[in-house]
Amino acid sequence: MTSKTNDAIEVRNAVKRYGDFTALKKVSLTISDNEFFTLLGPSGCGKTTLLRMIAGFEDVTEGGIFLFGEEIEGLPPHKRPINTVFQNYALFPHMNVLDNVGFGLEMLGKSKSEARARAGEVLEMVQLTQFSARKPSQLSGGQQQRVALA
């Protein structure tokens, strides 16, 4: 077991292979706690693959991924305290904005009323309170992105 550290996320020599194709080749990086981090690169260079591995949606072929010094490779996505906003925003089209934001909290065991109250607070932070009853299809792309962030 590794000791706790201020490094929130550490990727050590991560490799991802799909058959004969190597999508990620020995990538290492460290993201400190409360650090704002941007991952830039050309299309097809492995950015999304790396993020999916950190989130637990892809397995690491070689190397390791650590959260505050603890290896998280065997931890399923829903048990990782990591949030990912995908390019398509992954909003539920049948749910309104408030329910989309509160859904994750309910999945973590919060009561519906507690999840709705917290979702309302977060919608206020991203300035979307007035859109809480709308469906994602009734929002602009930028508004949908803010819902996904919320």
XYZ file of N, CA and C in Angstrom:
450
model
N 0.835 -1.174 0.000
C 0.000 0.000 0.000
C 0.883 1.241 0.000
N 0.520 2.206 -0.822
C 1.262 3.453 -0.944
C 0.708 4.464 0.050
N 1.582 5.336 0.558
C 1.115 6.344 1.516
C 0.330 7.438 0.809
N -0.521 8.116 1.568
C -1.334 9.210 1.023
C -0.425 10.355 0.569
N -0.890 11.102 -0.432
C -0.098 12.165 -1.021
C -1.015 13.313 -1.440
N -0.443 14.497 -1.728
C -1.215 15.621 -2.252
C -1.470 15.485 -3.744
N -0.832 14.492 -4.372
C -1.083 14.238 -5.782
C -2.431 13.539 -5.883
N -3.426 14.240 -6.430
C -4.767 13.681 -6.516
C -4.785 12.500 -7.479
N -4.201 12.694 -8.653
C -4.170 11.630 -9.653
C -2.745 11.467 -10.142
N -2.304 10.232 -10.173
C -0.994 9.938 -10.748
C -1.151 8.777 -11.717
N -0.683 8.995 -12.929
C -0.669 7.961 -13.952
C 0.786 7.576 -14.150
N 1.083 6.291 -13.979
C 2.462 5.818 -14.085
C 2.620 4.854 -15.250
N 3.363 5.290 -16.263
C 3.705 4.440 -17.408
C 2.503 3.685 -17.965
N 1.396 4.376 -18.127
C 0.166 3.734 -18.590
C 0.252 3.385 -20.068
N -0.153 2.165 -20.353
C -0.205 1.662 -21.724
C -1.604 1.109 -21.944
N -2.158 1.384 -23.125
C -3.444 0.806 -23.505
C -3.317 0.236 -24.900
N -3.571 -1.065 -24.988
C -3.533 -1.748 -26.285
C -4.910 -2.316 -26.597
N -5.266 -2.222 -27.859
C -6.451 -2.883 -28.398
C -5.922 -3.858 -29.447
N -5.736 -5.093 -29.067
C -5.132 -6.067 -29.979
C -3.717 -5.646 -30.324
N -3.434 -5.487 -31.614
C -2.101 -5.079 -32.074
C -1.895 -3.565 -32.032
N -2.963 -2.813 -31.819
C -2.875 -1.356 -31.842
C -2.600 -0.818 -30.438
N -1.572 0.030 -30.323
C -1.264 0.683 -29.049
C -1.823 2.096 -29.088
N -2.862 2.330 -28.282
C -3.515 3.638 -28.245
C -2.784 4.604 -27.324
N -2.132 4.073 -26.301
C -1.412 4.879 -25.322
C -0.113 4.164 -24.999
N 1.004 4.896 -25.066
C 2.304 4.261 -24.887
C 3.071 4.929 -23.756
N 3.120 4.285 -22.599
C 3.902 4.720 -21.435
C 3.680 6.183 -21.070
N 2.425 6.529 -20.793
C 2.077 7.889 -20.399
C 2.158 8.001 -18.881
N 2.821 9.051 -18.425
C 2.897 9.348 -16.995
C 2.541 10.813 -16.789
N 1.761 11.069 -15.743
C 1.436 12.450 -15.387
C 0.966 12.486 -13.949
N 1.039 13.675 -13.370
C 0.584 13.893 -12.004
C -0.295 15.144 -11.983
N -1.443 15.022 -11.321
C -2.345 16.154 -11.143
C -2.494 16.350 -9.639
N -2.103 17.507 -9.160
C -2.170 17.795 -7.727
C -3.605 18.072 -7.292
N -3.853 17.911 -6.007
C -5.161 18.189 -5.440
C -5.528 19.654 -5.702
N -6.731 19.900 -6.159
C -7.270 21.237 -6.475
C -6.579 21.924 -7.645
N -5.822 21.197 -8.411
C -5.168 21.764 -9.589
C -6.132 21.741 -10.768
N -6.136 22.808 -11.547
C -6.902 22.860 -12.785
C -5.993 22.303 -13.867
N -6.434 21.277 -14.561
C -5.591 20.554 -15.496
C -6.253 20.511 -16.867
N -5.486 20.779 -17.901
C -5.975 20.712 -19.271
C -5.139 19.717 -20.045
N -5.790 18.867 -20.802
C -5.119 17.863 -21.622
C -5.366 18.218 -23.081
N -4.315 18.610 -23.775
C -4.423 19.023 -25.176
C -3.579 18.128 -26.059
N -4.014 17.933 -27.275
C -3.244 17.155 -28.232
C -4.056 16.943 -29.493
N -3.401 16.476 -30.547
C -4.106 16.273 -31.811
C -5.115 15.125 -31.712
N -6.047 15.143 -32.621
C -7.058 14.095 -32.701
C -6.369 12.729 -32.856
N -6.818 11.765 -32.066
C -6.280 10.414 -32.174
C -5.038 10.142 -31.356
N -4.593 11.098 -30.531
C -3.349 10.896 -29.784
C -3.545 10.139 -28.469
N -4.806 9.895 -28.046
C -5.053 9.109 -26.843
C -5.619 9.870 -25.660
N -6.008 11.127 -25.856
C -6.546 11.931 -24.745
C -7.779 11.275 -24.127
N -8.736 10.926 -24.956
C -9.968 10.330 -24.445
C -9.692 8.964 -23.831
N -8.823 8.196 -24.445
C -8.462 6.888 -23.886
C -7.882 7.049 -22.488
N -6.986 8.000 -22.306
C -6.387 8.246 -20.992
C -7.457 8.640 -19.976
N -8.340 9.557 -20.349
C -9.399 9.993 -19.441
C -10.346 8.837 -19.101
N -10.647 8.002 -20.077
C -11.514 6.837 -19.829
C -10.835 5.839 -18.901
N -9.525 5.718 -18.993
C -8.791 4.825 -18.088
C -8.813 5.381 -16.661
N -8.600 6.674 -16.523
C -8.632 7.300 -15.191
C -10.018 7.134 -14.566
N -11.065 7.314 -15.373
C -12.441 7.195 -14.876
C -12.855 5.752 -14.630
N -12.104 4.794 -15.191
C -12.426 3.385 -14.994
C -13.263 2.763 -16.088
N -13.462 3.490 -17.190
C -14.248 2.954 -18.299
C -13.406 2.097 -19.242
N -12.097 2.172 -19.113
C -11.167 1.344 -19.889
C -10.160 0.759 -18.914
N -9.747 -0.481 -19.153
C -8.709 -1.103 -18.335
C -7.339 -0.652 -18.800
N -6.405 -0.606 -17.869
C -5.018 -0.278 -18.184
C -4.333 -1.581 -18.608
N -3.684 -1.571 -19.762
C -2.967 -2.764 -20.215
C -1.694 -2.960 -19.405
N -0.956 -1.878 -19.186
C 0.256 -1.882 -18.353
C 0.300 -0.569 -17.591
N 1.056 -0.551 -16.505
C 1.199 0.667 -15.717
C 0.152 0.737 -14.623
N -0.012 1.922 -14.044
C -0.960 2.064 -12.950
C -1.548 3.453 -12.868
N -2.708 3.525 -12.220
C -3.384 4.796 -11.978
C -3.677 4.866 -10.483
N -3.304 5.996 -9.887
C -3.408 6.155 -8.439
C -4.217 7.400 -8.113
N -5.023 7.291 -7.069
C -5.812 8.402 -6.561
C -5.367 8.625 -5.122
N -4.753 9.786 -4.875
C -4.182 10.103 -3.562
C -3.292 8.970 -3.056
N -2.486 8.413 -3.963
C -1.509 7.400 -3.604
C -2.024 5.976 -3.571
N -3.323 5.775 -3.717
C -3.914 4.441 -3.693
C -4.203 3.979 -5.118
N -3.742 2.779 -5.483
C -4.018 2.268 -6.813
C -5.518 2.027 -6.958
N -6.091 2.464 -8.072
C -7.536 2.346 -8.272
C -7.890 1.455 -9.451
N -6.926 0.739 -9.996
C -7.151 -0.062 -11.190
C -8.343 -1.016 -11.051
N -8.514 -1.673 -9.924
C -9.604 -2.629 -9.773
C -10.928 -2.017 -9.352
N -10.938 -0.717 -9.131
C -12.143 -0.031 -8.649
C -13.070 0.298 -9.816
N -14.352 -0.116 -9.763
C -15.262 0.193 -10.879
C -15.545 1.692 -10.963
N -15.969 2.166 -12.136
C -16.193 3.602 -12.341
C -17.100 4.251 -11.300
N -18.177 3.597 -10.929
C -19.130 4.218 -10.005
C -18.593 4.329 -8.581
N -17.454 3.694 -8.292
C -16.857 3.801 -6.961
C -15.627 4.703 -6.947
N -15.318 5.319 -8.094
C -14.202 6.256 -8.176
C -14.739 7.668 -8.007
N -14.178 8.443 -7.087
C -14.659 9.821 -6.907
C -14.096 10.744 -7.984
N -14.367 10.375 -9.222
C -13.842 11.096 -10.387
C -15.021 11.423 -11.286
N -15.086 12.651 -11.756
C -16.157 13.059 -12.656
C -15.590 13.319 -14.039
N -16.348 12.934 -15.036
C -15.937 13.111 -16.415
C -17.077 13.753 -17.181
N -16.779 14.775 -17.955
C -17.759 15.383 -18.839
C -17.334 15.036 -20.261
N -18.146 14.226 -20.918
C -17.810 13.786 -22.264
C -18.260 14.814 -23.298
N -17.761 14.670 -24.507
C -18.080 15.620 -25.560
C -19.577 15.695 -25.842
N -20.304 14.584 -25.681
C -21.737 14.598 -25.947
C -22.555 14.910 -24.688
N -21.891 15.224 -23.581
C -22.482 15.655 -22.314
C -23.211 14.565 -21.543
N -23.604 13.457 -22.174
C -24.207 12.304 -21.498
C -25.375 12.683 -20.592
N -26.256 13.538 -21.055
C -27.451 13.893 -20.297
C -28.583 12.925 -20.669
N -29.448 12.651 -19.704
C -30.587 11.784 -19.961
C -31.682 12.607 -20.638
N -32.043 12.281 -21.885
C -32.990 13.109 -22.632
C -34.401 13.108 -22.040
N -34.779 12.043 -21.329
C -36.131 11.934 -20.771
C -36.279 12.642 -19.421
N -35.158 13.097 -18.851
C -35.183 13.770 -17.549
C -35.031 15.272 -17.731
N -35.628 16.034 -16.814
C -35.415 17.472 -16.863
C -34.030 17.803 -16.283
N -33.662 19.053 -16.370
C -32.339 19.514 -15.934
C -32.098 19.198 -14.455
N -33.059 19.512 -13.603
C -32.904 19.270 -12.163
C -32.677 17.792 -11.871
N -33.438 16.919 -12.523
C -33.285 15.484 -12.304
C -31.963 14.955 -12.859
N -31.511 15.505 -13.984
C -30.204 15.114 -14.517
C -29.102 15.427 -13.517
N -29.141 16.607 -12.929
C -28.095 17.020 -11.988
C -28.175 16.208 -10.698
N -29.383 15.916 -10.235
C -29.540 15.173 -8.987
C -29.337 13.682 -9.102
N -29.344 13.146 -10.317
C -29.268 11.703 -10.526
C -28.041 11.065 -9.880
N -26.877 11.641 -10.092
C -25.639 11.083 -9.535
C -25.670 11.013 -8.016
N -26.246 12.030 -7.389
C -26.350 12.042 -5.932
C -27.280 10.942 -5.433
N -28.363 10.719 -6.158
C -29.269 9.633 -5.777
C -28.575 8.280 -5.904
N -27.736 8.129 -6.938
C -27.004 6.878 -7.117
C -25.968 6.664 -6.004
N -25.570 7.757 -5.366
C -24.647 7.667 -4.227
C -25.390 7.444 -2.913
N -26.723 7.295 -2.976
C -27.502 6.980 -1.791
C -28.172 8.151 -1.107
N -28.079 9.337 -1.700
C -28.754 10.500 -1.125
C -30.258 10.374 -1.380
N -31.061 10.901 -0.464
C -32.514 10.881 -0.659
C -32.865 11.777 -1.843
N -34.035 11.524 -2.417
C -34.466 12.331 -3.563
C -34.558 13.805 -3.178
N -35.067 14.090 -1.977
C -35.198 15.492 -1.564
C -33.832 16.139 -1.346
N -32.901 15.407 -0.767
C -31.554 15.945 -0.566
C -30.852 16.168 -1.912
N -31.020 15.204 -2.828
C -30.403 15.325 -4.158
C -30.982 16.519 -4.912
N -32.281 16.710 -4.829
C -32.923 17.840 -5.523
C -32.473 19.170 -4.932
N -32.352 19.219 -3.605
C -31.914 20.466 -2.954
C -30.496 20.813 -3.378
N -29.602 19.831 -3.357
C -28.206 20.076 -3.747
C -28.114 20.418 -5.234
N -28.905 19.715 -6.061
C -28.917 19.998 -7.499
C -29.371 21.432 -7.748
N -30.360 21.897 -6.982
C -30.822 23.280 -7.107
C -29.725 24.272 -6.780
N -28.942 23.975 -5.743
C -27.824 24.850 -5.361
C -26.786 24.921 -6.478
N -26.481 23.770 -7.055
C -25.463 23.721 -8.107
C -25.971 24.403 -9.377
N -27.250 24.236 -9.683
C -27.812 24.930 -10.847
C -27.745 26.439 -10.674
N -27.897 26.887 -9.444
C -27.752 28.325 -9.174
C -26.313 28.763 -9.459
N -25.349 27.936 -9.074
C -23.932 28.262 -9.298
C -23.617 28.413 -10.778
N -24.230 27.550 -11.624
C -23.959 27.614 -13.065
C -25.006 28.461 -13.802
N -25.809 29.190 -13.033
C -26.788 30.147 -13.556
C -27.815 29.506 -14.494
N -28.349 28.350 -14.058
C -29.360 27.663 -14.865
C -30.631 27.345 -14.079
N -30.829 27.999 -12.942
C -32.003 27.730 -12.103
C -33.295 27.847 -12.901
N -33.399 28.859 -13.740
C -34.629 29.101 -14.481
C -34.908 28.029 -15.537
N -33.937 27.138 -15.796
C -34.106 26.089 -16.801
C -34.293 24.708 -16.172
N -34.485 24.648 -14.863
C -34.496 23.363 -14.146
C -35.595 22.410 -14.614
N -36.705 22.914 -15.138
C -37.799 22.044 -15.584
C -37.682 21.650 -17.059
N -36.719 22.207 -17.763
C -36.576 21.905 -19.197
C -35.849 20.577 -19.410
N -36.097 19.989 -20.566
C -35.375 18.800 -21.008
C -34.089 19.268 -21.693
N -33.053 18.432 -21.733
C -31.796 18.829 -22.382
C -31.968 19.313 -23.822
N -32.912 18.729 -24.557
C -33.119 19.129 -25.959
C -33.654 20.559 -26.089
N -34.131 21.124 -24.979
C -34.665 22.485 -24.986
C -33.611 23.518 -24.583
N -32.357 23.082 -24.487
C -31.257 23.962 -24.081
C -30.273 24.146 -25.218
N -29.514 25.221 -25.157
C -28.425 25.417 -26.119
C -27.285 24.455 -25.779
N -26.338 24.327 -26.679
C -25.175 23.472 -26.424
C -24.397 23.912 -25.199
N -24.203 25.211 -25.046
C -23.483 25.732 -23.884
C -24.228 25.463 -22.584
N -25.551 25.595 -22.621
C -26.355 25.297 -21.441
C -26.284 23.812 -21.097
N -26.326 22.959 -22.097
C -26.201 21.513 -21.865
C -24.860 21.194 -21.225
N -23.824 21.859 -21.687
C -22.493 21.641 -21.114
C -22.467 22.053 -19.645
N -23.109 23.147 -19.308
C -23.151 23.600 -17.915
C -23.960 22.631 -17.054
N -25.013 22.042 -17.607
C -25.766 21.018 -16.871
C -24.863 19.825 -16.603
N -24.125 19.402 -17.610
C -23.214 18.262 -17.439
C -22.156 18.552 -16.378
N -21.633 19.769 -16.362
C -20.671 20.152 -15.339
C -21.290 20.174 -13.942
N -22.544 20.653 -13.887
C -23.258 20.709 -12.602
C -23.472 19.316 -12.061
